[in-house]
PDB file of C-alpha atoms in Angstrom:
ATOM      1  CA  GLY A 114      12.945  -4.092  19.180  1.00 44.00           C
ATOM      2  CA  ILE A 115       9.660  -2.511  20.114  1.00 47.00           C
ATOM      3  CA  ALA A 116       9.687  -0.209  23.137  1.00 44.00           C
ATOM      4  CA  LEU A 117       7.003  -1.226  25.621  1.00 43.00           C
ATOM      5  CA  PRO A 118       5.760   0.851  28.563  1.00 47.00           C
ATOM      6  CA  ASP A 119       8.390   1.415  31.260  1.00 42.00           C
ATOM      7  CA  LEU A 120       6.700  -0.083  34.296  1.00 43.00           C
ATOM      8  CA  ASP A 121       8.058  -0.176  37.797  1.00 41.00           C
ATOM      9  CA  GLY A 122       6.875  -3.669  38.723  1.00 43.00           C
ATOM     10  CA  ARG A 123       4.108  -2.391  41.017  1.00 41.00           C
ATOM     11  CA  GLY A 124       1.538  -1.708  38.319  1.00 42.00           C
ATOM     12  CA  GLY A 125       2.424   1.976  37.963  1.00 42.00           C
ATOM     13  CA  ALA A 126       4.612   3.818  35.512  1.00 41.00           C
ATOM     14  CA  HIS A 127       7.133   6.602  35.969  1.00 40.00           C
ATOM     15  CA  VAL A 128       6.524   9.788  34.029  1.00 40.00           C
ATOM     16  CA  ALA A 129       8.917  12.641  34.706  1.00 43.00           C
ATOM     17  CA  GLY A 130       9.715  11.071  38.066  1.00 40.00           C
ATOM     18  CA  LEU A 131       6.091  10.792  39.200  1.00 39.00           C
ATOM     19  CA  ARG A 132       4.470   7.466  39.901  1.00 42.00           C
ATOM     20  CA  ILE A 133       1.066   7.152  38.279  1.00 41.00           C
ATOM     21  CA  GLY A 134      -1.309   5.369  40.587  1.00 45.00           C
ATOM     22  CA  SER A 135      -2.814   2.043  39.629  1.00 51.00           C
ATOM     23  CA  GLY A 136      -6.007   3.860  38.633  1.00 70.00           C
ATOM     24  CA  ARG A 137      -4.432   5.311  35.463  1.00 87.00           C
ATOM     25  CA  ASP A 138      -1.465   3.134  34.538  1.00 92.00           C
ATOM     26  CA  PHE A 139      -2.489   1.797  31.127  1.00 95.00           C
ATOM     27  CA  ALA A 140      -0.179   3.364  28.523  1.00 96.00           C
ATOM     28  CA  VAL A 141      -1.706   4.637  25.284  1.00 97.00           C
ATOM     29  CA  TYR A 142       0.495   5.277  22.244  1.00 96.00           C
ATOM     30  CA  ALA A 143      -0.170   7.584  19.307  1.00 95.00           C
ATOM     31  CA  SER A 144       0.195   6.601  15.683  1.00 93.00           C
ATOM     32  CA  ALA A 145       0.780   8.436  12.424  1.00 91.00           C
ATOM     33  CA  GLU A 146       0.199   7.197   8.904  1.00 88.00           C
ATOM     34  CA  GLY A 147       3.341   5.540   7.592  1.00 84.00           C
ATOM     35  CA  GLY A 148       2.274   4.350   4.142  1.00 80.00           C
ATOM     36  CA  PRO A 149      -0.775   2.544   2.721  1.00 81.00           C
ATOM     37  CA  GLY A 150      -2.331   0.593   5.596  1.00 82.00           C
ATOM     38  CA  GLU A 151       0.697   1.191   7.851  1.00 87.00           C
ATOM     39  CA  ILE A 152       1.318   3.380  10.870  1.00 91.00           C
ATOM     40  CA  ILE A 153       4.284   4.586  12.877  1.00 91.00           C
ATOM     41  CA  ARG A 154       3.806   4.093  16.631  1.00 93.00           C
ATOM     42  CA  SER A 155       4.978   6.804  19.024  1.00 92.00           C
ATOM     43  CA  THR A 156       8.038   5.896  21.094  1.00 91.00           C
ATOM     44  CA  ASP A 157       6.515   7.211  24.321  1.00 94.00           C
ATOM     45  CA  PRO A 158       2.930   6.989  25.606  1.00 96.00           C
ATOM     46  CA  ILE A 159       0.739  10.032  24.969  1.00 96.00           C
ATOM     47  CA  ASP A 160      -1.678   9.238  27.783  1.00 95.00           C
ATOM     48  CA  PHE A 161      -2.370   6.901  30.685  1.00 95.00           C
ATOM     49  CA  ILE A 162      -5.931   5.697  31.211  1.00 93.00           C
ATOM     50  CA  PRO A 163      -7.614   3.389  33.743  1.00 92.00           C
ATOM     51  CA  ARG A 164      -6.437  -0.183  33.138  1.00 93.00           C
ATOM     52  CA  PRO A 165      -9.113  -2.351  31.460  1.00 93.00           C
ATOM     53  CA  ALA A 166     -10.256  -5.287  33.621  1.00 92.00           C
ATOM     54  CA  PRO A 167      -9.165  -8.049  31.168  1.00 93.00           C
ATOM     55  CA  VAL A 168      -5.536  -6.914  31.613  1.00 95.00           C
ATOM     56  CA  ALA A 169      -5.662  -6.026  35.306  1.00 93.00           C
ATOM     57  CA  HIS A 170      -2.502  -8.072  35.911  1.00 93.00           C
ATOM     58  CA  VAL A 171      -0.833  -7.794  32.491  1.00 95.00           C
ATOM     59  CA  ARG A 172       1.779  -5.067  32.839  1.00 93.00           C
ATOM     60  CA  GLU A 173       2.797  -5.320  29.169  1.00 95.00           C
ATOM     61  CA  ALA A 174      -0.697  -4.483  27.844  1.00 97.00           C
ATOM     62  CA  TYR A 175      -1.164  -1.107  26.153  1.00 97.00           C
ATOM     63  CA  GLY A 176      -3.431   0.940  23.914  1.00 97.00           C
ATOM     64  CA  LEU A 177      -2.786   2.230  20.404  1.00 96.00           C
ATOM     65  CA  VAL A 178      -4.764   5.076  18.830  1.00 96.00           C
ATOM     66  CA  ILE A 179      -5.839   3.984  15.348  1.00 94.00           C
ATOM     67  CA  THR A 180      -4.818   6.020  12.303  1.00 91.00           C
ATOM     68  CA  GLY A 181      -5.995   5.231   8.798  1.00 89.00           C
ATOM     69  CA  GLU A 182      -9.081   3.471   7.519  1.00 90.00           C
ATOM     70  CA  SER A 183      -7.906   0.000   6.469  1.00 90.00           C
ATOM     71  CA  MET A 184      -9.863  -1.664   9.312  1.00 92.00           C
ATOM     72  CA  VAL A 185     -13.062   0.447   9.166  1.00 92.00           C
ATOM     73  CA  PRO A 186     -15.764  -0.295  10.346  1.00 91.00           C
ATOM     74  CA  GLU A 187     -14.241  -2.592  13.019  1.00 92.00           C
ATOM     75  CA  TYR A 188     -11.542  -0.083  14.029  1.00 93.00           C
ATOM     76  CA  LYS A 189     -12.077   3.563  13.089  1.00 93.00           C
ATOM     77  CA  PRO A 190      -9.519   6.395  13.139  1.00 93.00           C
ATOM     78  CA  GLY A 191      -9.326   7.904  16.613  1.00 94.00           C
ATOM     79  CA  GLU A 192     -10.413   4.746  18.416  1.00 95.00           C
ATOM     80  CA  THR A 193      -7.944   3.057  20.767  1.00 96.00           C
ATOM     81  CA  ALA A 194      -7.129  -0.598  20.160  1.00 96.00           C
ATOM     82  CA  LEU A 195      -6.549  -2.442  23.457  1.00 97.00           C
ATOM     83  CA  ILE A 196      -3.602  -4.798  23.095  1.00 97.00           C
ATOM     84  CA  ASN A 197      -2.398  -7.734  25.187  1.00 98.00           C
ATOM     85  CA  PRO A 198       0.991  -8.878  23.851  1.00 97.00           C
ATOM     86  CA  VAL A 199       1.027 -11.847  26.250  1.00 96.00           C
ATOM     87  CA  LEU A 200      -1.923 -13.575  24.563  1.00 97.00           C
ATOM     88  CA  PRO A 201      -0.953 -16.230  22.012  1.00 96.00           C
ATOM     89  CA  VAL A 202      -1.173 -15.344  18.328  1.00 96.00           C
ATOM     90  CA  MET A 203      -4.407 -16.868  16.980  1.00 96.00           C
ATOM     91  CA  GLY A 204      -6.072 -17.064  13.607  1.00 97.00           C
ATOM     92  CA  GLY A 205      -9.479 -15.389  13.560  1.00 97.00           C
ATOM     93  CA  GLU A 206      -8.315 -12.512  15.790  1.00 97.00           C
ATOM     94  CA  VAL A 207      -7.108  -8.954  15.131  1.00 97.00           C
ATOM     95  CA  HIS A 208      -3.418  -8.274  15.800  1.00 97.00           C
ATOM     96  CA  VAL A 209      -1.018  -5.372  15.560  1.00 96.00           C
ATOM     97  CA  PHE A 210       2.025  -6.468  13.562  1.00 96.00           C
ATOM     98  CA  TYR A 211       5.342  -4.704  14.099  1.00 95.00           C
ATOM     99  CA  SER A 212       8.375  -4.150  11.915  1.00 94.00           C
ATOM    100  CA  ASP A 213      11.401  -1.943  12.580  1.00 84.00           C
ATOM    101  CA  LEU A 214      12.453   0.537   9.919  1.00 73.00           C
ATOM    102  CA  GLN A 215      15.360   2.856  10.673  1.00 75.00           C
ATOM    103  CA  GLY A 216      14.582   2.701  14.392  1.00 76.00           C
ATOM    104  CA  GLU A 217      10.872   3.492  14.019  1.00 79.00           C
ATOM    105  CA  ALA A 218       8.183   1.102  15.210  1.00 82.00           C
ATOM    106  CA  ARG A 219       6.209   0.486  12.023  1.00 91.00           C
ATOM    107  CA  ALA A 220       2.890  -1.187  12.703  1.00 93.00           C
ATOM    108  CA  THR A 221      -0.214  -2.362  10.932  1.00 94.00           C
ATOM    109  CA  ILE A 222      -3.476  -3.572  12.450  1.00 95.00           C
ATOM    110  CA  LYS A 223      -5.044  -6.461  10.553  1.00 96.00           C
ATOM    111  CA  HIS A 224      -7.266  -9.499  11.020  1.00 97.00           C
ATOM    112  CA  LEU A 225      -5.079 -12.630  11.089  1.00 98.00           C
ATOM    113  CA  ARG A 226      -6.580 -15.469   9.070  1.00 98.00           C
ATOM    114  CA  ARG A 227      -3.706 -17.825   9.880  1.00 97.00           C
ATOM    115  CA  ALA A 228       0.049 -17.981  10.299  1.00 97.00           C
ATOM    116  CA  THR A 229       2.526 -20.112   8.384  1.00 97.00           C
ATOM    117  CA  ALA A 230       6.205 -20.633   9.150  1.00 96.00           C
ATOM    118  CA  THR A 231       7.093 -17.648   6.963  1.00 98.00           C
ATOM    119  CA  GLU A 232       3.963 -15.492   6.602  1.00 98.00           C
ATOM    120  CA  TRP A 233       1.058 -13.883   8.408  1.00 98.00           C
ATOM    121  CA  LEU A 234      -2.028 -14.307   6.184  1.00 98.00           C
ATOM    122  CA  VAL A 235      -4.114 -11.224   6.942  1.00 98.00           C
ATOM    123  CA  THR A 236      -7.276  -9.396   5.931  1.00 97.00           C
ATOM    124  CA  GLN A 237      -8.124  -5.706   5.973  1.00 95.00           C
ATOM    125  CA  HIS A 238     -11.745  -4.565   5.758  1.00 93.00           C
ATOM    126  CA  ASN A 239     -11.215  -1.387   3.758  1.00 90.00           C
ATOM    127  CA  PRO A 240      -8.022  -1.728   1.683  1.00 88.00           C
ATOM    128  CA  PRO A 241      -6.149   1.343   0.413  1.00 83.00           C
ATOM    129  CA  LYS A 242      -6.610   1.973  -3.327  1.00 85.00           C
ATOM    130  CA  SER A 243      -5.090  -0.765  -5.524  1.00 86.00           C
ATOM    131  CA  LYS A 244      -4.368  -2.963  -2.494  1.00 88.00           C
ATOM    132  CA  PRO A 245      -6.021  -6.371  -1.952  1.00 94.00           C
ATOM    133  CA  LYS A 246      -8.339  -7.187   0.935  1.00 96.00           C
ATOM    134  CA  ASP A 247      -6.438 -10.429   1.680  1.00 97.00           C
ATOM    135  CA  PHE A 248      -2.645 -10.522   1.575  1.00 97.00           C
ATOM    136  CA  SER A 249       0.381 -11.765   3.464  1.00 97.00           C
ATOM    137  CA  LEU A 250       3.051 -10.133   5.604  1.00 97.00           C
ATOM    138  CA  SER A 251       6.524 -11.632   5.741  1.00 97.00           C
ATOM    139  CA  ARG A 252       7.234 -12.871   9.270  1.00 97.00           C
ATOM    140  CA  LYS A 253      10.890 -12.029   8.701  1.00 96.00           C
ATOM    141  CA  GLU A 254       9.990  -8.348   8.194  1.00 94.00           C
ATOM    142  CA  TRP A 255       6.888  -8.198  10.433  1.00 96.00           C
ATOM    143  CA  HIS A 256       8.485 -10.106  13.295  1.00 95.00           C
ATOM    144  CA  THR A 257       6.085  -9.329  16.140  1.00 95.00           C
ATOM    145  CA  ALA A 258       2.308  -9.824  16.478  1.00 97.00           C
ATOM    146  CA  HIS A 259       0.373  -8.463  19.479  1.00 97.00           C
ATOM    147  CA  ARG A 260      -3.233  -9.566  19.921  1.00 98.00           C
ATOM    148  CA  VAL A 261      -5.991  -6.952  20.173  1.00 97.00           C
ATOM    149  CA  PHE A 262      -8.678  -7.775  22.768  1.00 96.00           C
ATOM    150  CA  GLY A 263     -10.963  -4.779  22.492  1.00 95.00           C
ATOM    151  CA  LYS A 264     -11.214  -1.072  21.854  1.00 94.00           C
ATOM    152  CA  HIS A 265     -12.221   2.236  23.352  1.00 90.00           C
ATOM    153  CA  ALA A 266     -14.459   4.236  21.037  1.00 86.00           C
ATOM    154  CA  ARG A 267     -13.641   7.838  20.226  1.00 74.00           C
ATOM    155  CA  LEU A 268     -14.897  10.384  22.693  1.00 63.00           C
TER     156      LEU A 268
END
């Protein structure tokens, strides 16, 4: 399964035994390119930032730093996608899809056109060479979809 932030139930997280106050308790994960249009998500958060208001009470929400250019211009490398895994999966919205490969959290951020019983029908704005703009992901392989609700631009 996908490792989510280790929260203590009070809105803060433990890092090396220290409780991070509620002002900076929103976990942000790094990513590295893991193949055309795919990324590998870091196991542990690389940063904690002030929690965005739309997820003030959603402990499971997190950020993911974007790597790769498949979703440019909507999501550029270095920007942080803001993710609320509690929101229902919806066509017409951007999601991060997860698959496990040898214990790594493989991920891909794509625009979901619609879901079928067996596939996610997705779109990428800027496909890697020789890849289509519209394609499908197997729900058996890409078992988890977390909805993106916003982003933080690069600093």
